[in-house]
Coordinates of C-alpha atoms in Angstrom, one line a residue:
X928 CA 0.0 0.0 0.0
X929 CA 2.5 2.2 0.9
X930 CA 5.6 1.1 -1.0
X931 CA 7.6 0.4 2.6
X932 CA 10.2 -2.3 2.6
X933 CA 10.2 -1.6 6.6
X934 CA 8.8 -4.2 8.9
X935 CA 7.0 -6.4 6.5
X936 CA 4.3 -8.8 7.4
X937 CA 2.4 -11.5 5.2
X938 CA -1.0 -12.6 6.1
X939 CA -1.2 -15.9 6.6
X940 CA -4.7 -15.9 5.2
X941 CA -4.2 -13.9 2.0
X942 CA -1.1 -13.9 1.3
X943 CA -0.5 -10.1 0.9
X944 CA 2.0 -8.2 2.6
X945 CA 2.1 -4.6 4.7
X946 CA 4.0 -2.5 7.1
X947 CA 3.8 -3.4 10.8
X948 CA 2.2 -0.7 13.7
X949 CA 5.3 1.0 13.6
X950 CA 5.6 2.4 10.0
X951 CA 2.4 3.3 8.9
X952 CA 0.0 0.2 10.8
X953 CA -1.3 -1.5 7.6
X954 CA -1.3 -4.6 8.5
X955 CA -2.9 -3.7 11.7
X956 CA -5.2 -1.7 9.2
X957 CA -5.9 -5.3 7.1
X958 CA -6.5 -7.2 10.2
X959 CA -9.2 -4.5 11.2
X960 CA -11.0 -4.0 8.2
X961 CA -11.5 -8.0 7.6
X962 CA -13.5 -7.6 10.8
X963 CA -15.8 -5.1 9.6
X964 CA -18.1 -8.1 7.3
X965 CA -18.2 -10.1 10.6
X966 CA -20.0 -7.3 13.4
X967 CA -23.2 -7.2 12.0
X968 CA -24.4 -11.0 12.4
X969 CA -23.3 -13.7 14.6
X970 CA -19.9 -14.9 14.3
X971 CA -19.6 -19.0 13.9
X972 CA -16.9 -21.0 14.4
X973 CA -16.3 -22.2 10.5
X974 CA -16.1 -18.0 10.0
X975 CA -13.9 -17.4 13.2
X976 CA -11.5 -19.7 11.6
X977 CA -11.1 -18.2 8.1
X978 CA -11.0 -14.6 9.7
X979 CA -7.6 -12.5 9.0
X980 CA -5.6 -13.0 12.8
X981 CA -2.1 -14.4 12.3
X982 CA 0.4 -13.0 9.8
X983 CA 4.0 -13.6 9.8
X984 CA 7.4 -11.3 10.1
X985 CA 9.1 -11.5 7.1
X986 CA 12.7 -11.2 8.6
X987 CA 12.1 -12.9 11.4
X988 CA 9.5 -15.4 10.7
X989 CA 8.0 -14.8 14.2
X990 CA 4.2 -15.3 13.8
X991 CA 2.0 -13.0 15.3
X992 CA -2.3 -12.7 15.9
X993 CA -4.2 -9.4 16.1
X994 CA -7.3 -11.0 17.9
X995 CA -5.0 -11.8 20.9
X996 CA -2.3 -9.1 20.0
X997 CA 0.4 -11.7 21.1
X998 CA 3.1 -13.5 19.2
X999 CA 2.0 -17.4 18.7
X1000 CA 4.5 -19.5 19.6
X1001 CA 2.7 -23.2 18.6
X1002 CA 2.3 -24.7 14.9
X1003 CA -0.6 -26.5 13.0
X1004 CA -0.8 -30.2 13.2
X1005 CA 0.5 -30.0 9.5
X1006 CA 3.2 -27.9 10.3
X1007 CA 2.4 -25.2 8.2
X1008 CA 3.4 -22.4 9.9
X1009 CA 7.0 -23.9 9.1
X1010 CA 6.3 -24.5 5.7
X1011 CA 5.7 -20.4 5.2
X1012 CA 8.7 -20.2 7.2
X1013 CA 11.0 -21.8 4.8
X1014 CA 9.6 -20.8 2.0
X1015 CA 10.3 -17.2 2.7
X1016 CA 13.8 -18.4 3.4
X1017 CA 14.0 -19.9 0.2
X1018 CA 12.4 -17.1 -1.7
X1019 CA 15.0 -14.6 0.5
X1020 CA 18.0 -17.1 -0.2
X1021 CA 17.2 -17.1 -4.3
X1022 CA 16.8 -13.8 -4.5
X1023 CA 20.3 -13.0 -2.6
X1024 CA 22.1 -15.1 -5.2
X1025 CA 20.7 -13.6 -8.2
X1026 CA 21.2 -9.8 -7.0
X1027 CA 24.9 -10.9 -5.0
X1028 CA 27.1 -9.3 -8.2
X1029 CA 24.5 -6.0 -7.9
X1030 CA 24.4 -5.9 -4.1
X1031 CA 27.9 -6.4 -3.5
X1032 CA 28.5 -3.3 -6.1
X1033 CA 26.4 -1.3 -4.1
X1034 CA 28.3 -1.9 -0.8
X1035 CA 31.3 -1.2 -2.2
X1036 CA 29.6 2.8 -3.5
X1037 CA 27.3 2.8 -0.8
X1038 CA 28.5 2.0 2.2
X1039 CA 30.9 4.6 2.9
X1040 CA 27.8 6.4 3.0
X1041 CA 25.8 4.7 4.8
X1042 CA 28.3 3.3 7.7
X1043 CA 31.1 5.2 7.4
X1044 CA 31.4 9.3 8.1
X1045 CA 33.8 11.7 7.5
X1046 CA 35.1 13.7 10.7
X1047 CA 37.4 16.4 10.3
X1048 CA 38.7 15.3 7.0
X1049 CA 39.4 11.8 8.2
X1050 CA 37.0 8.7 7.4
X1051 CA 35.5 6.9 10.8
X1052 CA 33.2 3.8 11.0
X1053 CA 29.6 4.2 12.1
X1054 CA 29.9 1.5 15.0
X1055 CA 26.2 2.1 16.8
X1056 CA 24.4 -1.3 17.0
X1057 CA 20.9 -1.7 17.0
X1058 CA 18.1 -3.8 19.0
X1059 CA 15.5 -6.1 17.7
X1060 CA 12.0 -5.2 18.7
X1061 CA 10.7 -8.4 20.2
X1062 CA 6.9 -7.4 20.0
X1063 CA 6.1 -4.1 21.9
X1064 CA 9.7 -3.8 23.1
X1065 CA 10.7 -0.3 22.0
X1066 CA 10.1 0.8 25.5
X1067 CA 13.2 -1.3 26.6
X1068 CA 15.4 -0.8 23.9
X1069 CA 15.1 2.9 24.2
X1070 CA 16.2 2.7 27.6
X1071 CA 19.2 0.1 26.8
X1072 CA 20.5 2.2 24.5
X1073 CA 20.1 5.5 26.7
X1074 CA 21.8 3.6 29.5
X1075 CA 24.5 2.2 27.1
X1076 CA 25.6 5.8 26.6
X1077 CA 26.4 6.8 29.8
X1078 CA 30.0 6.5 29.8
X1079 CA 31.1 5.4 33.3
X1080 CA 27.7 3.3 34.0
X1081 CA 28.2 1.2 30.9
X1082 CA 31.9 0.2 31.5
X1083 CA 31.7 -0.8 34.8
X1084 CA 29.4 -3.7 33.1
X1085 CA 31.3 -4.4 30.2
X1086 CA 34.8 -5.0 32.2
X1087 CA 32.8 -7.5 34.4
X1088 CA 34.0 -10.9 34.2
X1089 CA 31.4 -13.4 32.3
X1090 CA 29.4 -15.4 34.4
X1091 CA 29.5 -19.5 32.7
X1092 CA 25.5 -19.8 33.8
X1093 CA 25.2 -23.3 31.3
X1094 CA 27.5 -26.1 31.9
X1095 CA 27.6 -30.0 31.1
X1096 CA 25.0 -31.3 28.8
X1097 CA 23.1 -27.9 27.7
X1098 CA 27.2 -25.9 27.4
X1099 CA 26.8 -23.6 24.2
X1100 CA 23.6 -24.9 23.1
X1101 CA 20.7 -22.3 21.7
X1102 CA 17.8 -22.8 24.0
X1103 CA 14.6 -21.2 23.0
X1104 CA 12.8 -19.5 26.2
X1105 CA 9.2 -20.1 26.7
X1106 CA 7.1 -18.6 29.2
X1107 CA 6.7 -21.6 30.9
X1108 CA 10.3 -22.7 31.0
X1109 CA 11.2 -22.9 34.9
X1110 CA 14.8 -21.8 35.1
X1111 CA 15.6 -20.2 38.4
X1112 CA 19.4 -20.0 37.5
X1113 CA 19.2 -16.4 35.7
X1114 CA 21.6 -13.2 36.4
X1115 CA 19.9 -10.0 34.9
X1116 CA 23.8 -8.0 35.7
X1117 CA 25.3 -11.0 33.3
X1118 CA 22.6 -10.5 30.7
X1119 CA 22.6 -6.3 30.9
X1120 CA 26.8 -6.8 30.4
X1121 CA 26.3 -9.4 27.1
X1122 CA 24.1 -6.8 25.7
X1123 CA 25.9 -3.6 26.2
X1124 CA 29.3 -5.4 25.4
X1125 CA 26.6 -6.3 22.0
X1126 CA 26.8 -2.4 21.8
X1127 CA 29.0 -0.4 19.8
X1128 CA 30.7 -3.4 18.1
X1129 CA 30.3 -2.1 14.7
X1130 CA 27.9 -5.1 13.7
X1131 CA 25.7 -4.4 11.0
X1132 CA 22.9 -6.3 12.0
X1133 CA 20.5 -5.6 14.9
X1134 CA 21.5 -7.5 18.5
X1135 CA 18.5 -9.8 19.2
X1136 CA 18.0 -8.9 23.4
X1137 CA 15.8 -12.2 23.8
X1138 CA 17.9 -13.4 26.6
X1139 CA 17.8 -10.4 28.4
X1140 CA 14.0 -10.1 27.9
X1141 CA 13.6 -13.9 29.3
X1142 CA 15.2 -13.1 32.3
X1143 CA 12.9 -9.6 32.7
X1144 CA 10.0 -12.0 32.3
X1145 CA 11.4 -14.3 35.1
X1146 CA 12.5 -11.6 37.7
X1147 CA 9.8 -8.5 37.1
X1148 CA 6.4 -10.3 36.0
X1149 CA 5.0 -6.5 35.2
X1150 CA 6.7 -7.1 31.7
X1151 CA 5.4 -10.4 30.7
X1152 CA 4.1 -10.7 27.6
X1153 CA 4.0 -8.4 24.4
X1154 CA 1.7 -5.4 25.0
X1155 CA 3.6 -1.9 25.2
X1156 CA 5.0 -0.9 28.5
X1157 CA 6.1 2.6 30.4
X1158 CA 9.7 2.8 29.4
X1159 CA 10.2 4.8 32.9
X1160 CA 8.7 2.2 34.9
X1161 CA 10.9 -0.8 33.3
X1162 CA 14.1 2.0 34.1
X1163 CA 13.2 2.1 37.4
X1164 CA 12.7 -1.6 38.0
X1165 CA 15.5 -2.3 35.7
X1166 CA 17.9 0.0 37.9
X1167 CA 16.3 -1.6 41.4
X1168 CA 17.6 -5.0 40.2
X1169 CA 20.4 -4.5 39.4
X1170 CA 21.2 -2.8 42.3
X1171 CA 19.8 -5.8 44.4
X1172 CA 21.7 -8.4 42.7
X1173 CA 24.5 -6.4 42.4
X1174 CA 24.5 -5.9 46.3
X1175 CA 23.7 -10.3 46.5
X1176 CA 27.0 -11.2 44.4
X1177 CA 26.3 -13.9 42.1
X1178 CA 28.1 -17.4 41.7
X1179 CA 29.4 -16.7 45.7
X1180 CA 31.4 -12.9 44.3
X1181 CA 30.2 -10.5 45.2
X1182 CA 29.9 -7.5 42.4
X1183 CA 30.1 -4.8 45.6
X1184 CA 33.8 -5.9 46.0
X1185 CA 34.6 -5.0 42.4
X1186 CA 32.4 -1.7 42.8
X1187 CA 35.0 -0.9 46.0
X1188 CA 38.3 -1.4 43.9
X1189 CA 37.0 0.8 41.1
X1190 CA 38.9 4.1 41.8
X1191 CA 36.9 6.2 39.8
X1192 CA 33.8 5.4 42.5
X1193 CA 35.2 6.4 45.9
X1194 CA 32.9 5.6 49.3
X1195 CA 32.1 9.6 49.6
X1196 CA 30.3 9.9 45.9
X1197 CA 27.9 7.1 47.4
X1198 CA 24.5 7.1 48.1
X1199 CA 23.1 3.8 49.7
X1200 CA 19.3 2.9 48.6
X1201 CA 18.1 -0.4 50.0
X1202 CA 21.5 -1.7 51.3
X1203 CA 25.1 -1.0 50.4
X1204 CA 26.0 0.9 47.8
X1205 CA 26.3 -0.6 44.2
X1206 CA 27.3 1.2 40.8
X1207 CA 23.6 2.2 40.5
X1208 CA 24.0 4.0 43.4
X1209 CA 27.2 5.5 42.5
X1210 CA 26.0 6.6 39.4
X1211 CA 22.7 7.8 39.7
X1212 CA 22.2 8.2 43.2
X1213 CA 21.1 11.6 44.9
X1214 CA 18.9 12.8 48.3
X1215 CA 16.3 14.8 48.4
X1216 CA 15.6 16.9 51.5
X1217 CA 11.7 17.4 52.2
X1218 CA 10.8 19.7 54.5
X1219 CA 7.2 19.9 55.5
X1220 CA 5.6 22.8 57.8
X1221 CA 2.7 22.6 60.2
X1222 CA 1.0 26.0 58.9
X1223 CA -1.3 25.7 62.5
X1224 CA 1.7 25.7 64.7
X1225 CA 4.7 25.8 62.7
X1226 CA 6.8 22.9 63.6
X1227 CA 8.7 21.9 60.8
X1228 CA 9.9 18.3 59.8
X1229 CA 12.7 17.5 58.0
X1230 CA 13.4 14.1 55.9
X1231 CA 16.5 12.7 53.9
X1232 CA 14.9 10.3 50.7
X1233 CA 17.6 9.3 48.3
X1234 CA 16.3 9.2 44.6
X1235 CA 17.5 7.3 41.3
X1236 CA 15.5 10.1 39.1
X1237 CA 13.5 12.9 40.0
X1238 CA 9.6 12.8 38.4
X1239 CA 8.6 16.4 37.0
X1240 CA 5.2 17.6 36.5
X1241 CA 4.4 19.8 33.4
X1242 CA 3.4 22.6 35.0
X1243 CA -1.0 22.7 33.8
X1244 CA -0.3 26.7 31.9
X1245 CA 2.3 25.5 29.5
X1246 CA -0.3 22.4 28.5
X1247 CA -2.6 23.2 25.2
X1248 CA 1.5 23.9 23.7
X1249 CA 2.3 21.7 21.6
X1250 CA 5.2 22.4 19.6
X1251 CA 8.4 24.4 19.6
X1252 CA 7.1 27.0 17.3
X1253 CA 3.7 27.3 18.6
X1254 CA 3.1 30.8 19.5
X1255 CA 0.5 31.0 22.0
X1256 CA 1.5 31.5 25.4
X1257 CA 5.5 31.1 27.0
X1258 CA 7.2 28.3 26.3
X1259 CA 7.6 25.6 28.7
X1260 CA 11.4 24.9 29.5
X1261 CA 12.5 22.7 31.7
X1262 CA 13.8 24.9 34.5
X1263 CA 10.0 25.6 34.5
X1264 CA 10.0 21.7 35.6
X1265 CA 12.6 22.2 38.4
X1266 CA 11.1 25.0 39.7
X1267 CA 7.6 23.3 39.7
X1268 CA 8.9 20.2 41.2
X1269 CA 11.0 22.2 44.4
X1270 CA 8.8 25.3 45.1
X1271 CA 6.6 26.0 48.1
X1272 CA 3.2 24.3 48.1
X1273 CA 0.4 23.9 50.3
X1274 CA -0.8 20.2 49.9
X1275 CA -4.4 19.9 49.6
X1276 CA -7.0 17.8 52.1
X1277 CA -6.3 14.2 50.6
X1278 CA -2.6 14.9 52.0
X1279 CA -2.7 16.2 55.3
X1280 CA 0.1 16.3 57.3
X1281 CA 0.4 14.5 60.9
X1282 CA 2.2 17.4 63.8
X1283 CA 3.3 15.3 66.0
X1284 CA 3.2 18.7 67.9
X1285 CA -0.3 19.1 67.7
X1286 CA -1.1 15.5 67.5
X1287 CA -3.4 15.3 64.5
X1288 CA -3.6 15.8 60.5
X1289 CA -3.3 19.9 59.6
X1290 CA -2.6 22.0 57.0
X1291 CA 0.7 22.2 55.8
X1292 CA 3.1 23.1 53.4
X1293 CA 5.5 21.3 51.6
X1294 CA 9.1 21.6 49.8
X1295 CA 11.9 19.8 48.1
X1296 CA 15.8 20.2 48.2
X1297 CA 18.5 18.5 46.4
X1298 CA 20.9 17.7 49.5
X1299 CA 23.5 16.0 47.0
X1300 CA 23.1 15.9 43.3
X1301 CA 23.9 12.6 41.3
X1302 CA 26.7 12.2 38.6
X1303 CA 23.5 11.5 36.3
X1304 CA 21.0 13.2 36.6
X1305 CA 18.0 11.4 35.3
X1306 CA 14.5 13.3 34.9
X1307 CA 11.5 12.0 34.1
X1308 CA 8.8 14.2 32.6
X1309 CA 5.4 13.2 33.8
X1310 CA 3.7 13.1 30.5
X1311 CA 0.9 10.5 31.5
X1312 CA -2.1 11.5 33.9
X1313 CA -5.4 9.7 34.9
X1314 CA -8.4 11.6 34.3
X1315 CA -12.0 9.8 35.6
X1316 CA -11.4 6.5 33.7
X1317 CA -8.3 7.3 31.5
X1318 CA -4.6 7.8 31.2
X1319 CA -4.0 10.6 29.0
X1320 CA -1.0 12.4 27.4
X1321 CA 0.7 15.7 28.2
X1322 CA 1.9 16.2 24.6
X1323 CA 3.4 20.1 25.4
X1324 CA 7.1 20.4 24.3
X1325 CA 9.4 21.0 26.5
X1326 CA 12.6 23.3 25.7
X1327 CA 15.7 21.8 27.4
X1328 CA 19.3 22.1 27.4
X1329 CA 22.1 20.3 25.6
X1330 CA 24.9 21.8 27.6
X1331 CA 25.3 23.9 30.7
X1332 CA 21.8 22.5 32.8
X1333 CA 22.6 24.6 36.4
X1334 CA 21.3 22.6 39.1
X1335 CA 22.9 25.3 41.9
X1336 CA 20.0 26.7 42.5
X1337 CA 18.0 24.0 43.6
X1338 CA 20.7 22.8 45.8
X1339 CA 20.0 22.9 49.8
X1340 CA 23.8 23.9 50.4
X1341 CA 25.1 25.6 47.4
X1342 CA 28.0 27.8 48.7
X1343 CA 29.5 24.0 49.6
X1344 CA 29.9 23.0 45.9
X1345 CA 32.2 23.7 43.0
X1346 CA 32.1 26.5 39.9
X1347 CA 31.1 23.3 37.8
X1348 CA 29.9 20.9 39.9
X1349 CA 26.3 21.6 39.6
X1350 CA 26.4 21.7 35.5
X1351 CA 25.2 18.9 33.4
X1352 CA 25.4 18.1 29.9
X1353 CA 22.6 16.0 28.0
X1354 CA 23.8 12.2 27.3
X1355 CA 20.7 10.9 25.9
X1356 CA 17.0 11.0 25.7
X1357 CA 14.1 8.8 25.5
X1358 CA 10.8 9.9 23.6
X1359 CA 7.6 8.4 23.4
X1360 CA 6.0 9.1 20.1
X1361 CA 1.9 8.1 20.0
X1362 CA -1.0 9.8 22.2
X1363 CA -0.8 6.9 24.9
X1364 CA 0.8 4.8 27.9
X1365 CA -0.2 1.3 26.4
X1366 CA 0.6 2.1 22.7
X1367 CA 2.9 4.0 20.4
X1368 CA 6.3 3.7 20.1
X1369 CA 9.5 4.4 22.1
X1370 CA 12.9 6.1 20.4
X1371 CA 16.2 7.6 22.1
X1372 CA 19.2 10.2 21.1
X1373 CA 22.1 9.9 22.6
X1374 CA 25.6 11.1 22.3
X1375 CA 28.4 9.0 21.4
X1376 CA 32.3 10.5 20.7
X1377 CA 30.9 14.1 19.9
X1378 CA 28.3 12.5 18.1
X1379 CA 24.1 12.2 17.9
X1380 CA 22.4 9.0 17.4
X1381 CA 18.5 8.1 16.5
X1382 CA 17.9 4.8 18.0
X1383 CA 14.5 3.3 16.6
X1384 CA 14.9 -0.6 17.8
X1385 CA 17.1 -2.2 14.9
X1386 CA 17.6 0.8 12.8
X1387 CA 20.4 3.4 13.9
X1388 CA 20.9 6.7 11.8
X1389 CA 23.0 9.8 12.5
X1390 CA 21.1 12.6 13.6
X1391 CA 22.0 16.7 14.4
X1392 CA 21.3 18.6 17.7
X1393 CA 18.8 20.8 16.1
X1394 CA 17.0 17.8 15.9
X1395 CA 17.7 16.5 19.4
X1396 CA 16.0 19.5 20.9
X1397 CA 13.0 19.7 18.9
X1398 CA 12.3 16.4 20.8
X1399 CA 9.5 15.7 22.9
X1400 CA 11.6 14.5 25.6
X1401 CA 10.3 12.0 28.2
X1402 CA 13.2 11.3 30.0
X1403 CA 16.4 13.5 29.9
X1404 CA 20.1 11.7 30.8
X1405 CA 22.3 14.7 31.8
X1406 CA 25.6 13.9 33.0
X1407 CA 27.5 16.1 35.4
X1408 CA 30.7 17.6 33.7
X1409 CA 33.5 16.3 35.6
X1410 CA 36.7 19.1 34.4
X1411 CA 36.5 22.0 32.4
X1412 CA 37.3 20.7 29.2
X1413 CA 34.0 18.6 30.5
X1414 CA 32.2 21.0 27.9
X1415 CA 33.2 19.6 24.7
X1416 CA 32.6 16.0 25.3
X1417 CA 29.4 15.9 24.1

């Protein structure tokens, strides 16, 4: 329909072929409209049956139905599911040979342009690898490849020694994960360090994270299965487990001992969440100070809560803007954020406040410091809010800085810090492109060598800052610049 060679899928019906949800949704579209004949008189089962459900990836040969939106993972007693499959291999394997003299003539012109870019006069390989979407698994990808560009986060996982978790009988043999397949023995740290070492290898093909995503199904059951997920919420539990196992050891060592000989992470940039301190800690740990007043008698309470990432409300007058160039109203930046997120509020009657002074729930007021900032800074933009029955989307843009973010201001103790240690610089970002929590699709920028990347699951392109900022971020990386030449890394 729309001349795409992106994402193709075959029906298994009818034979013909369309783009998958995430380039234009005609398959989706096919599915839908071969319903239409069947909603105004009773379905039977002979119909049910001949209906347009399953179709088939056409570079994976994964087979997928639209009436259960899951990915089918049985045959027919024929086996004809695997009969489609090989024929598409044979049809893909005939074709290769016939075009191998014109393709290889092509690699040879094109792919200087394609994988290769010139940098001050001098020719450098385009090495970013990307991630297979699994069914619905943008949201992690995004985040994997956010978190793979953070410099100091991702090589204290690659320079872990590799954890041997098959031996014996089942030693180097491809196992195929099911969601019934009970296999306790699973290590998310050694599956997160195979795929960022996966990472920036220069492969041209997309790494396939189905091991890692096995062991997400096994250890956070919130991400079973194959509908689309909050890629802030799989951050979050993503970070937490880590940190846990990371604090547990695995195979008797414990990964703590190895965080306390790495020089670069010294006991005072620490912040301990849930134990002792790991490398998530180290890296993206800060504390908050909230201070709450009685506004009845004035005693005032003060609490220490350490944070991974801090969650920031769009402020409600900068919400009918969409866009960047929009011209009604001010534009929403995200100091507005920060400044939303730490000033002075009352809170309201669900939230009353216990005085211990005065024994019972009062009015009060509430506010947030930053006691100690993280070396990365992660924000989350609240984009998704329940109305009566519904989670809707704050689609407003929100302007926000590549280089320079000042964070002294929001600081409980500024006069104690550095002339640069409260300035970040943007590492990467995660967008969520589609109007709501349970669909559309996840992307991220980040930086790499001086460098902007597009990651959209298995394809990787080259992008410019003016693009990065015209972004509608969701969650911002911003890493705090360590020297003064900090500046023009990124």
């Amino acid at each position: 329909v729309c001349r795409s060679n992106k994402s193709p899928w075959v029906c298994l019906t009818c034979s013909s072929v369309h783009c998958g949800r995430y380039v234009n949704g005609h398959a989706k579209k096919h599915y839908e409209d071969a319903q239409i004949p069947m909603t105004n008189h009773k379905k039977t089962e002979k119909q049910e049956k001949v209906q347009h459900t399953v179709c088939m990836d056409c570079s994976s040969y994964s087979t997928y139905c639209y009436r259960c939106d899951d990915f089918v993972v049985n045959d027919t007693k024929l086996g004809l599911v695997q009969k489609v499959r090989e024929h598409l291999q044979n049809l893909e394997n005939s074709a290769f040979t016939s075009d191998r003299h014109r393709k290889r003539k092509l690699l040879e012109n094109s792919s200087l342009n394609s994988k290769l870019l010139k940098v001050n006069g001098s020719t450098t390989a385009l090495c970013a690898t990307g991630l297979r979407n699994l069914g619905n698994t943008c949201f992690m990808n995004a985040i994997l490849q956010s978190l793979s560009n953070i410099q100091q986060f991702c090589c204290y996982f690659k320079e872990l020694p590799a954890v041997e978790l098959r031996n014996g009988k089942t030693a180097g043999r491809r196992t195929y994960h099911t969601r019934s397949q009970g296999d306790n023995n699973v290590s998310l740290v050694e599956e997160f360090r195979k795929t960022l070492c996966a990472l920036w290898q220069g492969s041209q093909t997309a790494f396939s994270p189905e091991s890692l995503f096995y062991v997400v199904w096994k250890i956070m059951p919130n991400f079973r299965g194959y509908q689309q997920q909050d890629a802030h919420e799989f951050m979050r539990y993503l970070l937490d487990h880590l940190h846990l196992e990371l604090q547990g050891g695995f195979n008797g060592v414990s990964r703590s001992v190895i965080l306390q000989e790495n020089s670069s992470l010294t006991a005072s940039n620490k912040c301990c969440i849930n134990g002792a301190s790991t490398v998530v800690t180290a890296i993206f740990g800060g504390i908050l100070q909230n201070e709450v007043n009685c506004l009845i008698c004035g005693t005032e309470s003060r609490k220490f809560d350490p944070f991974l990432d801090l969650s920031l409300d769009i402020p409600s007058q900068f919400r009918n803007k969409r866009t960047k160039n929009q011209e009604n109203g001010p534009m929403c930046t995200l100091r507005d954020c920060l400044r939303s997120f730490t000033d002075l509020e009352e809170l309201d009657e669900t939230e009353l406040y216990m005085c211990h002074k005065c024994k019972k729930k009062q009015k009060s007021t509430k506010k947030f410091w930053i006691q100690k900032l993280p070396k990365v800074l992660c924000l989350h933009l609240k984009r998704f809010h329940w109305t009566a029955y519904l989670r809707n989307k704050v689609d407003t843009y929100v302007e926000f800085p590549l280089r320079g973010l000042d964070m002294k201001c929001y600081l409980l103790e500024p006069e104690n810090s550095g002339p640069e240690s409260c300035l970040y610089d943007l590492a990467a970002v995660v967008v969520h492109h589609g109007s709501g929590v349970g669909s559309g699709h996840y992307t991220a920028y980040a930086a790499h060598e001086g460098r902007w990347f597009h990651f959209n699951d298995s394809t990787v392109t080259l992008t410019d800052e003016e693009t990065v900022v015209k972004a509608k971020a969701y969650i911002l990386f911003y890493v705090e610049r360590q020297a003064k030449s900090g500046s023009d890394k990124l």
